[in-house]
Amino acid sequence: MKHKYFILTVIVLIAGSVLIGCNTNREKKVEDAKENVEQANKDLKDAQAEYEKEWQQFKSNAESKIIANEKSINDLKAEIKTASAKFKAKYEKEVAVLEQKNIELKKKISEYKYDGKDKWEEFKRDFNRDVDIVGNAIKDIFAKK
């Protein structure tokens, strides 16, 4: 009989320990999960702030390049008006095409919406390439005249 009570007492103690241990473990997991969520939210806010800063810098640089292109295009238009008919005929269409491309670049930068880091990197690369193409074409026209 003593042996039965002793075994029963040991079993109750072991079961109680297991239940208390599981509960403590569960609470620890919940606390860890809360900390992970808080850290993830902080990381997300930091990433958004970093993206916003990068976007503003990129946008201001791009707009300044576009404005410089517009100024060069306007200079070319002024020179075409006073130039010879041969020069006028040759470069009038090219200047119109460059002006249209510059307008498209301005529209593209104003309508861009962030859609992930990969697409952002692709947009930057393509946009910078297009701006460089227009800028180089303008310089080529100036060099040819």
N, C-alpha and C. Protein backbone atom coordinates (compact mmCIF):
# COMPACT_ATOMS: atom_id res chain seq x y z
N MET A 1 0.81 -1.17 0.00
CA MET A 1 0.00 0.00 0.00
C MET A 1 0.87 1.26 0.00
N LYS A 2 1.90 1.27 0.85
CA LYS A 2 2.80 2.41 0.88
C LYS A 2 3.48 2.59 -0.48
N HIS A 3 3.75 1.47 -1.06
CA HIS A 3 4.42 1.49 -2.36
C HIS A 3 3.52 2.14 -3.42
N LYS A 4 2.22 1.86 -3.40
CA LYS A 4 1.26 2.43 -4.33
C LYS A 4 1.19 3.95 -4.18
N TYR A 5 1.10 4.44 -2.93
CA TYR A 5 1.01 5.88 -2.67
C TYR A 5 2.30 6.58 -3.08
N PHE A 6 3.39 5.92 -2.86
CA PHE A 6 4.67 6.48 -3.23
C PHE A 6 4.77 6.65 -4.76
N ILE A 7 4.38 5.62 -5.51
CA ILE A 7 4.40 5.67 -6.98
C ILE A 7 3.40 6.72 -7.48
N LEU A 8 2.23 6.76 -6.89
CA LEU A 8 1.23 7.75 -7.27
C LEU A 8 1.73 9.17 -7.02
N THR A 9 2.38 9.39 -5.89
CA THR A 9 2.93 10.70 -5.56
C THR A 9 4.02 11.09 -6.55
N VAL A 10 4.89 10.16 -6.90
CA VAL A 10 5.95 10.43 -7.86
C VAL A 10 5.35 10.77 -9.23
N ILE A 11 4.35 10.04 -9.66
CA ILE A 11 3.71 10.28 -10.95
C ILE A 11 3.05 11.66 -10.97
N VAL A 12 2.38 12.05 -9.89
CA VAL A 12 1.74 13.36 -9.80
C VAL A 12 2.80 14.47 -9.85
N LEU A 13 3.90 14.27 -9.15
CA LEU A 13 4.98 15.27 -9.18
C LEU A 13 5.58 15.41 -10.58
N ILE A 14 5.79 14.30 -11.25
CA ILE A 14 6.35 14.34 -12.61
C ILE A 14 5.37 15.02 -13.56
N ALA A 15 4.10 14.66 -13.47
CA ALA A 15 3.09 15.27 -14.34
C ALA A 15 2.99 16.77 -14.07
N GLY A 16 3.01 17.16 -12.83
CA GLY A 16 2.97 18.58 -12.49
C GLY A 16 4.17 19.33 -13.03
N SER A 17 5.34 18.73 -12.92
CA SER A 17 6.57 19.35 -13.44
C SER A 17 6.49 19.53 -14.95
N VAL A 18 5.99 18.51 -15.62
CA VAL A 18 5.87 18.59 -17.07
C VAL A 18 4.89 19.70 -17.46
N LEU A 19 3.76 19.77 -16.80
CA LEU A 19 2.78 20.80 -17.13
C LEU A 19 3.31 22.20 -16.84
N ILE A 20 3.97 22.38 -15.73
CA ILE A 20 4.53 23.68 -15.40
C ILE A 20 5.64 24.04 -16.38
N GLY A 21 6.45 23.06 -16.74
CA GLY A 21 7.53 23.29 -17.69
C GLY A 21 7.00 23.68 -19.06
N CYS A 22 5.95 23.03 -19.50
CA CYS A 22 5.35 23.35 -20.80
C CYS A 22 4.76 24.76 -20.79
N ASN A 23 4.12 25.10 -19.71
CA ASN A 23 3.51 26.42 -19.61
C ASN A 23 4.59 27.51 -19.63
N THR A 24 5.67 27.30 -18.91
CA THR A 24 6.77 28.26 -18.88
C THR A 24 7.39 28.38 -20.26
N ASN A 25 7.57 27.26 -20.93
CA ASN A 25 8.13 27.24 -22.26
C ASN A 25 7.22 27.99 -23.24
N ARG A 26 5.93 27.81 -23.10
CA ARG A 26 4.96 28.49 -23.96
C ARG A 26 5.03 30.00 -23.75
N GLU A 27 5.12 30.41 -22.49
CA GLU A 27 5.22 31.84 -22.19
C GLU A 27 6.50 32.43 -22.77
N LYS A 28 7.56 31.67 -22.68
CA LYS A 28 8.83 32.14 -23.24
C LYS A 28 8.73 32.27 -24.76
N LYS A 29 8.06 31.32 -25.39
CA LYS A 29 7.88 31.37 -26.84
C LYS A 29 7.05 32.59 -27.23
N VAL A 30 6.03 32.88 -26.46
CA VAL A 30 5.18 34.04 -26.75
C VAL A 30 6.00 35.33 -26.60
N GLU A 31 6.79 35.41 -25.54
CA GLU A 31 7.63 36.59 -25.34
C GLU A 31 8.65 36.73 -26.48
N ASP A 32 9.25 35.63 -26.88
CA ASP A 32 10.21 35.66 -27.99
C ASP A 32 9.53 36.10 -29.28
N ALA A 33 8.32 35.61 -29.50
CA ALA A 33 7.58 35.98 -30.71
C ALA A 33 7.26 37.47 -30.70
N LYS A 34 6.86 38.00 -29.54
CA LYS A 34 6.57 39.44 -29.44
C LYS A 34 7.83 40.26 -29.73
N GLU A 35 8.95 39.82 -29.18
CA GLU A 35 10.21 40.53 -29.43
C GLU A 35 10.57 40.48 -30.91
N ASN A 36 10.36 39.32 -31.53
CA ASN A 36 10.66 39.18 -32.96
C ASN A 36 9.78 40.10 -33.80
N VAL A 37 8.50 40.19 -33.44
CA VAL A 37 7.58 41.07 -34.17
C VAL A 37 7.99 42.52 -34.00
N GLU A 38 8.34 42.91 -32.78
CA GLU A 38 8.77 44.28 -32.53
C GLU A 38 10.04 44.61 -33.32
N GLN A 39 10.98 43.67 -33.35
CA GLN A 39 12.22 43.88 -34.10
C GLN A 39 11.93 43.97 -35.60
N ALA A 40 11.03 43.11 -36.08
CA ALA A 40 10.68 43.13 -37.51
C ALA A 40 10.01 44.46 -37.87
N ASN A 41 9.15 44.96 -37.00
CA ASN A 41 8.50 46.26 -37.25
C ASN A 41 9.52 47.38 -37.29
N LYS A 42 10.47 47.33 -36.37
CA LYS A 42 11.52 48.35 -36.33
C LYS A 42 12.37 48.27 -37.60
N ASP A 43 12.73 47.06 -38.01
CA ASP A 43 13.52 46.88 -39.23
C ASP A 43 12.76 47.39 -40.46
N LEU A 44 11.45 47.13 -40.49
CA LEU A 44 10.62 47.59 -41.59
C LEU A 44 10.58 49.12 -41.64
N LYS A 45 10.40 49.75 -40.50
CA LYS A 45 10.38 51.22 -40.45
C LYS A 45 11.73 51.79 -40.88
N ASP A 46 12.81 51.16 -40.44
CA ASP A 46 14.15 51.61 -40.84
C ASP A 46 14.34 51.47 -42.35
N ALA A 47 13.89 50.34 -42.89
CA ALA A 47 14.02 50.11 -44.33
C ALA A 47 13.19 51.12 -45.12
N GLN A 48 11.99 51.41 -44.62
CA GLN A 48 11.14 52.39 -45.31
C GLN A 48 11.78 53.78 -45.26
N ALA A 49 12.34 54.14 -44.13
CA ALA A 49 12.99 55.44 -44.01
C ALA A 49 14.20 55.51 -44.93
N GLU A 50 14.95 54.42 -45.00
CA GLU A 50 16.12 54.38 -45.88
C GLU A 50 15.71 54.49 -47.34
N TYR A 51 14.64 53.75 -47.72
CA TYR A 51 14.14 53.83 -49.09
C TYR A 51 13.68 55.25 -49.40
N GLU A 52 12.94 55.86 -48.48
CA GLU A 52 12.42 57.21 -48.71
C GLU A 52 13.57 58.20 -48.93
N LYS A 53 14.60 58.07 -48.11
CA LYS A 53 15.76 58.95 -48.26
C LYS A 53 16.44 58.72 -49.62
N GLU A 54 16.63 57.45 -49.99
CA GLU A 54 17.26 57.11 -51.26
C GLU A 54 16.40 57.60 -52.43
N TRP A 55 15.08 57.44 -52.31
CA TRP A 55 14.16 57.86 -53.37
C TRP A 55 14.22 59.37 -53.57
N GLN A 56 14.19 60.12 -52.46
CA GLN A 56 14.23 61.58 -52.57
C GLN A 56 15.53 62.05 -53.22
N GLN A 57 16.63 61.44 -52.84
CA GLN A 57 17.93 61.80 -53.42
C GLN A 57 17.97 61.45 -54.91
N PHE A 58 17.50 60.25 -55.24
CA PHE A 58 17.48 59.82 -56.64
C PHE A 58 16.58 60.74 -57.46
N LYS A 59 15.41 61.04 -56.92
CA LYS A 59 14.44 61.87 -57.64
C LYS A 59 15.00 63.28 -57.88
N SER A 60 15.62 63.87 -56.87
CA SER A 60 16.16 65.22 -57.05
C SER A 60 17.30 65.21 -58.07
N ASN A 61 18.16 64.19 -58.03
CA ASN A 61 19.24 64.08 -59.03
C ASN A 61 18.67 63.91 -60.43
N ALA A 62 17.66 63.05 -60.55
CA ALA A 62 17.05 62.80 -61.86
C ALA A 62 16.38 64.06 -62.39
N GLU A 63 15.67 64.76 -61.52
CA GLU A 63 14.99 65.98 -61.96
C GLU A 63 16.00 67.05 -62.38
N SER A 64 17.12 67.13 -61.68
CA SER A 64 18.13 68.11 -62.09
C SER A 64 18.73 67.75 -63.45
N LYS A 65 18.92 66.46 -63.71
CA LYS A 65 19.42 66.05 -65.03
C LYS A 65 18.39 66.36 -66.12
N ILE A 66 17.11 66.12 -65.80
CA ILE A 66 16.05 66.39 -66.77
C ILE A 66 15.98 67.89 -67.06
N ILE A 67 16.11 68.71 -66.03
CA ILE A 67 16.08 70.16 -66.21
C ILE A 67 17.29 70.62 -67.05
N ALA A 68 18.45 70.02 -66.79
CA ALA A 68 19.62 70.35 -67.59
C ALA A 68 19.41 69.96 -69.05
N ASN A 69 18.78 68.81 -69.27
CA ASN A 69 18.47 68.40 -70.64
C ASN A 69 17.50 69.38 -71.29
N GLU A 70 16.49 69.82 -70.54
CA GLU A 70 15.52 70.78 -71.08
C GLU A 70 16.22 72.08 -71.48
N LYS A 71 17.12 72.53 -70.64
CA LYS A 71 17.85 73.76 -70.94
C LYS A 71 18.68 73.58 -72.21
N SER A 72 19.36 72.45 -72.33
CA SER A 72 20.16 72.19 -73.52
C SER A 72 19.28 72.10 -74.77
N ILE A 73 18.13 71.47 -74.63
CA ILE A 73 17.19 71.37 -75.76
C ILE A 73 16.70 72.75 -76.17
N ASN A 74 16.38 73.58 -75.19
CA ASN A 74 15.95 74.94 -75.51
C ASN A 74 17.06 75.74 -76.18
N ASP A 75 18.29 75.53 -75.74
CA ASP A 75 19.43 76.18 -76.39
C ASP A 75 19.56 75.73 -77.84
N LEU A 76 19.38 74.41 -78.04
CA LEU A 76 19.44 73.89 -79.41
C LEU A 76 18.33 74.48 -80.27
N LYS A 77 17.14 74.60 -79.73
CA LYS A 77 16.02 75.17 -80.48
C LYS A 77 16.34 76.61 -80.89
N ALA A 78 16.91 77.35 -79.96
CA ALA A 78 17.26 78.74 -80.26
C ALA A 78 18.31 78.80 -81.37
N GLU A 79 19.28 77.92 -81.31
CA GLU A 79 20.32 77.90 -82.34
C GLU A 79 19.77 77.43 -83.69
N ILE A 80 18.82 76.52 -83.65
CA ILE A 80 18.22 76.02 -84.89
C ILE A 80 17.45 77.15 -85.58
N LYS A 81 16.80 78.00 -84.81
CA LYS A 81 16.04 79.11 -85.39
C LYS A 81 16.95 80.07 -86.15
N THR A 82 18.15 80.24 -85.66
CA THR A 82 19.07 81.18 -86.31
C THR A 82 20.05 80.50 -87.26
N ALA A 83 20.00 79.20 -87.35
CA ALA A 83 20.96 78.45 -88.15
C ALA A 83 20.54 78.40 -89.61
N SER A 84 21.41 77.84 -90.40
CA SER A 84 21.14 77.68 -91.82
C SER A 84 20.04 76.65 -92.04
N ALA A 85 19.47 76.70 -93.23
CA ALA A 85 18.37 75.78 -93.56
C ALA A 85 18.83 74.33 -93.53
N LYS A 86 20.06 74.11 -93.95
CA LYS A 86 20.60 72.74 -93.96
C LYS A 86 20.69 72.20 -92.53
N PHE A 87 21.24 72.97 -91.64
CA PHE A 87 21.35 72.57 -90.23
C PHE A 87 19.97 72.41 -89.61
N LYS A 88 19.09 73.35 -89.95
CA LYS A 88 17.73 73.34 -89.40
C LYS A 88 17.00 72.06 -89.80
N ALA A 89 17.04 71.72 -91.06
CA ALA A 89 16.35 70.53 -91.56
C ALA A 89 16.93 69.26 -90.94
N LYS A 90 18.23 69.26 -90.77
CA LYS A 90 18.90 68.05 -90.29
C LYS A 90 18.60 67.76 -88.82
N TYR A 91 18.57 68.80 -87.99
CA TYR A 91 18.51 68.56 -86.55
C TYR A 91 17.17 68.89 -85.89
N GLU A 92 16.25 69.47 -86.64
CA GLU A 92 14.97 69.82 -86.05
C GLU A 92 14.22 68.58 -85.55
N LYS A 93 14.20 67.54 -86.35
CA LYS A 93 13.50 66.31 -85.96
C LYS A 93 14.20 65.64 -84.77
N GLU A 94 15.52 65.63 -84.79
CA GLU A 94 16.27 65.02 -83.68
C GLU A 94 15.99 65.73 -82.37
N VAL A 95 15.93 67.04 -82.42
CA VAL A 95 15.66 67.81 -81.20
C VAL A 95 14.24 67.53 -80.71
N ALA A 96 13.29 67.41 -81.63
CA ALA A 96 11.91 67.11 -81.25
C ALA A 96 11.83 65.73 -80.57
N VAL A 97 12.55 64.77 -81.12
CA VAL A 97 12.56 63.42 -80.52
C VAL A 97 13.20 63.46 -79.13
N LEU A 98 14.29 64.18 -78.99
CA LEU A 98 14.94 64.29 -77.68
C LEU A 98 14.05 65.00 -76.68
N GLU A 99 13.35 66.01 -77.14
CA GLU A 99 12.42 66.72 -76.26
C GLU A 99 11.32 65.79 -75.78
N GLN A 100 10.79 64.97 -76.67
CA GLN A 100 9.73 64.01 -76.31
C GLN A 100 10.26 62.97 -75.32
N LYS A 101 11.47 62.48 -75.55
CA LYS A 101 12.07 61.51 -74.62
C LYS A 101 12.26 62.12 -73.25
N ASN A 102 12.66 63.38 -73.21
CA ASN A 102 12.87 64.07 -71.94
C ASN A 102 11.53 64.24 -71.20
N ILE A 103 10.47 64.53 -71.94
CA ILE A 103 9.14 64.64 -71.34
C ILE A 103 8.70 63.29 -70.78
N GLU A 104 8.97 62.22 -71.52
CA GLU A 104 8.62 60.87 -71.05
C GLU A 104 9.40 60.53 -69.78
N LEU A 105 10.66 60.93 -69.71
CA LEU A 105 11.45 60.68 -68.50
C LEU A 105 10.86 61.42 -67.31
N LYS A 106 10.44 62.64 -67.53
CA LYS A 106 9.83 63.43 -66.45
C LYS A 106 8.55 62.76 -65.96
N LYS A 107 7.76 62.25 -66.89
CA LYS A 107 6.51 61.56 -66.55
C LYS A 107 6.82 60.26 -65.80
N LYS A 108 7.82 59.55 -66.28
CA LYS A 108 8.20 58.27 -65.68
C LYS A 108 8.64 58.44 -64.22
N ILE A 109 9.41 59.49 -63.93
CA ILE A 109 9.90 59.70 -62.57
C ILE A 109 8.76 60.15 -61.66
N SER A 110 7.82 60.91 -62.19
CA SER A 110 6.72 61.40 -61.35
C SER A 110 5.69 60.31 -61.07
N GLU A 111 5.57 59.31 -61.95
CA GLU A 111 4.56 58.27 -61.78
C GLU A 111 5.10 57.00 -61.11
N TYR A 112 6.37 56.95 -60.81
CA TYR A 112 6.94 55.72 -60.25
C TYR A 112 6.39 55.43 -58.86
N LYS A 113 6.02 54.19 -58.63
CA LYS A 113 5.58 53.70 -57.32
C LYS A 113 6.46 52.53 -56.92
N TYR A 114 6.91 52.55 -55.69
CA TYR A 114 7.80 51.50 -55.17
C TYR A 114 7.09 50.16 -55.18
N ASP A 115 7.78 49.15 -55.72
CA ASP A 115 7.19 47.82 -55.82
C ASP A 115 8.24 46.75 -55.55
N GLY A 116 9.00 46.93 -54.51
CA GLY A 116 10.01 45.95 -54.15
C GLY A 116 11.41 46.40 -54.54
N LYS A 117 12.37 45.87 -53.83
CA LYS A 117 13.77 46.28 -54.01
C LYS A 117 14.30 45.92 -55.40
N ASP A 118 13.95 44.73 -55.89
CA ASP A 118 14.46 44.31 -57.20
C ASP A 118 13.94 45.22 -58.32
N LYS A 119 12.65 45.52 -58.27
CA LYS A 119 12.08 46.39 -59.30
C LYS A 119 12.61 47.81 -59.16
N TRP A 120 12.91 48.25 -57.93
CA TRP A 120 13.47 49.57 -57.70
C TRP A 120 14.85 49.66 -58.34
N GLU A 121 15.67 48.64 -58.12
CA GLU A 121 17.01 48.63 -58.70
C GLU A 121 16.94 48.62 -60.23
N GLU A 122 16.01 47.84 -60.78
CA GLU A 122 15.83 47.79 -62.22
C GLU A 122 15.37 49.15 -62.76
N PHE A 123 14.44 49.80 -62.06
CA PHE A 123 13.97 51.12 -62.46
C PHE A 123 15.11 52.13 -62.48
N LYS A 124 15.92 52.14 -61.40
CA LYS A 124 17.05 53.08 -61.33
C LYS A 124 18.01 52.86 -62.49
N ARG A 125 18.35 51.61 -62.73
CA ARG A 125 19.29 51.29 -63.80
C ARG A 125 18.75 51.74 -65.16
N ASP A 126 17.49 51.38 -65.46
CA ASP A 126 16.89 51.75 -66.74
C ASP A 126 16.73 53.26 -66.88
N PHE A 127 16.29 53.91 -65.81
CA PHE A 127 16.07 55.35 -65.86
C PHE A 127 17.39 56.09 -66.07
N ASN A 128 18.41 55.70 -65.33
CA ASN A 128 19.73 56.35 -65.50
C ASN A 128 20.27 56.14 -66.91
N ARG A 129 20.06 54.95 -67.45
CA ARG A 129 20.50 54.67 -68.82
C ARG A 129 19.77 55.58 -69.80
N ASP A 130 18.45 55.73 -69.64
CA ASP A 130 17.67 56.57 -70.55
C ASP A 130 18.08 58.04 -70.45
N VAL A 131 18.31 58.51 -69.22
CA VAL A 131 18.74 59.90 -69.04
C VAL A 131 20.10 60.11 -69.69
N ASP A 132 20.99 59.16 -69.53
CA ASP A 132 22.32 59.27 -70.14
C ASP A 132 22.24 59.26 -71.67
N ILE A 133 21.34 58.47 -72.22
CA ILE A 133 21.17 58.42 -73.68
C ILE A 133 20.73 59.78 -74.20
N VAL A 134 19.75 60.38 -73.53
CA VAL A 134 19.26 61.69 -73.97
C VAL A 134 20.37 62.74 -73.81
N GLY A 135 21.04 62.72 -72.68
CA GLY A 135 22.11 63.69 -72.45
C GLY A 135 23.24 63.55 -73.46
N ASN A 136 23.63 62.33 -73.76
CA ASN A 136 24.70 62.11 -74.75
C ASN A 136 24.26 62.51 -76.15
N ALA A 137 23.00 62.28 -76.49
CA ALA A 137 22.49 62.67 -77.81
C ALA A 137 22.51 64.19 -77.95
N ILE A 138 22.17 64.89 -76.88
CA ILE A 138 22.21 66.35 -76.92
C ILE A 138 23.65 66.83 -77.10
N LYS A 139 24.56 66.23 -76.37
CA LYS A 139 25.98 66.61 -76.51
C LYS A 139 26.49 66.32 -77.91
N ASP A 140 26.05 65.22 -78.50
CA ASP A 140 26.47 64.90 -79.87
C ASP A 140 25.99 65.95 -80.86
N ILE A 141 24.77 66.42 -80.68
CA ILE A 141 24.25 67.45 -81.58
C ILE A 141 25.06 68.73 -81.44
N PHE A 142 25.36 69.10 -80.19
CA PHE A 142 26.19 70.29 -79.96
C PHE A 142 27.57 70.12 -80.61
N ALA A 143 28.11 68.90 -80.52
CA ALA A 143 29.44 68.65 -81.08
C ALA A 143 29.41 68.70 -82.61
N LYS A 144 28.32 68.24 -83.21
CA LYS A 144 28.21 68.20 -84.66
C LYS A 144 28.03 69.59 -85.26
N LYS A 145 27.39 70.48 -84.54
CA LYS A 145 27.08 71.79 -85.12
C LYS A 145 28.36 72.57 -85.29
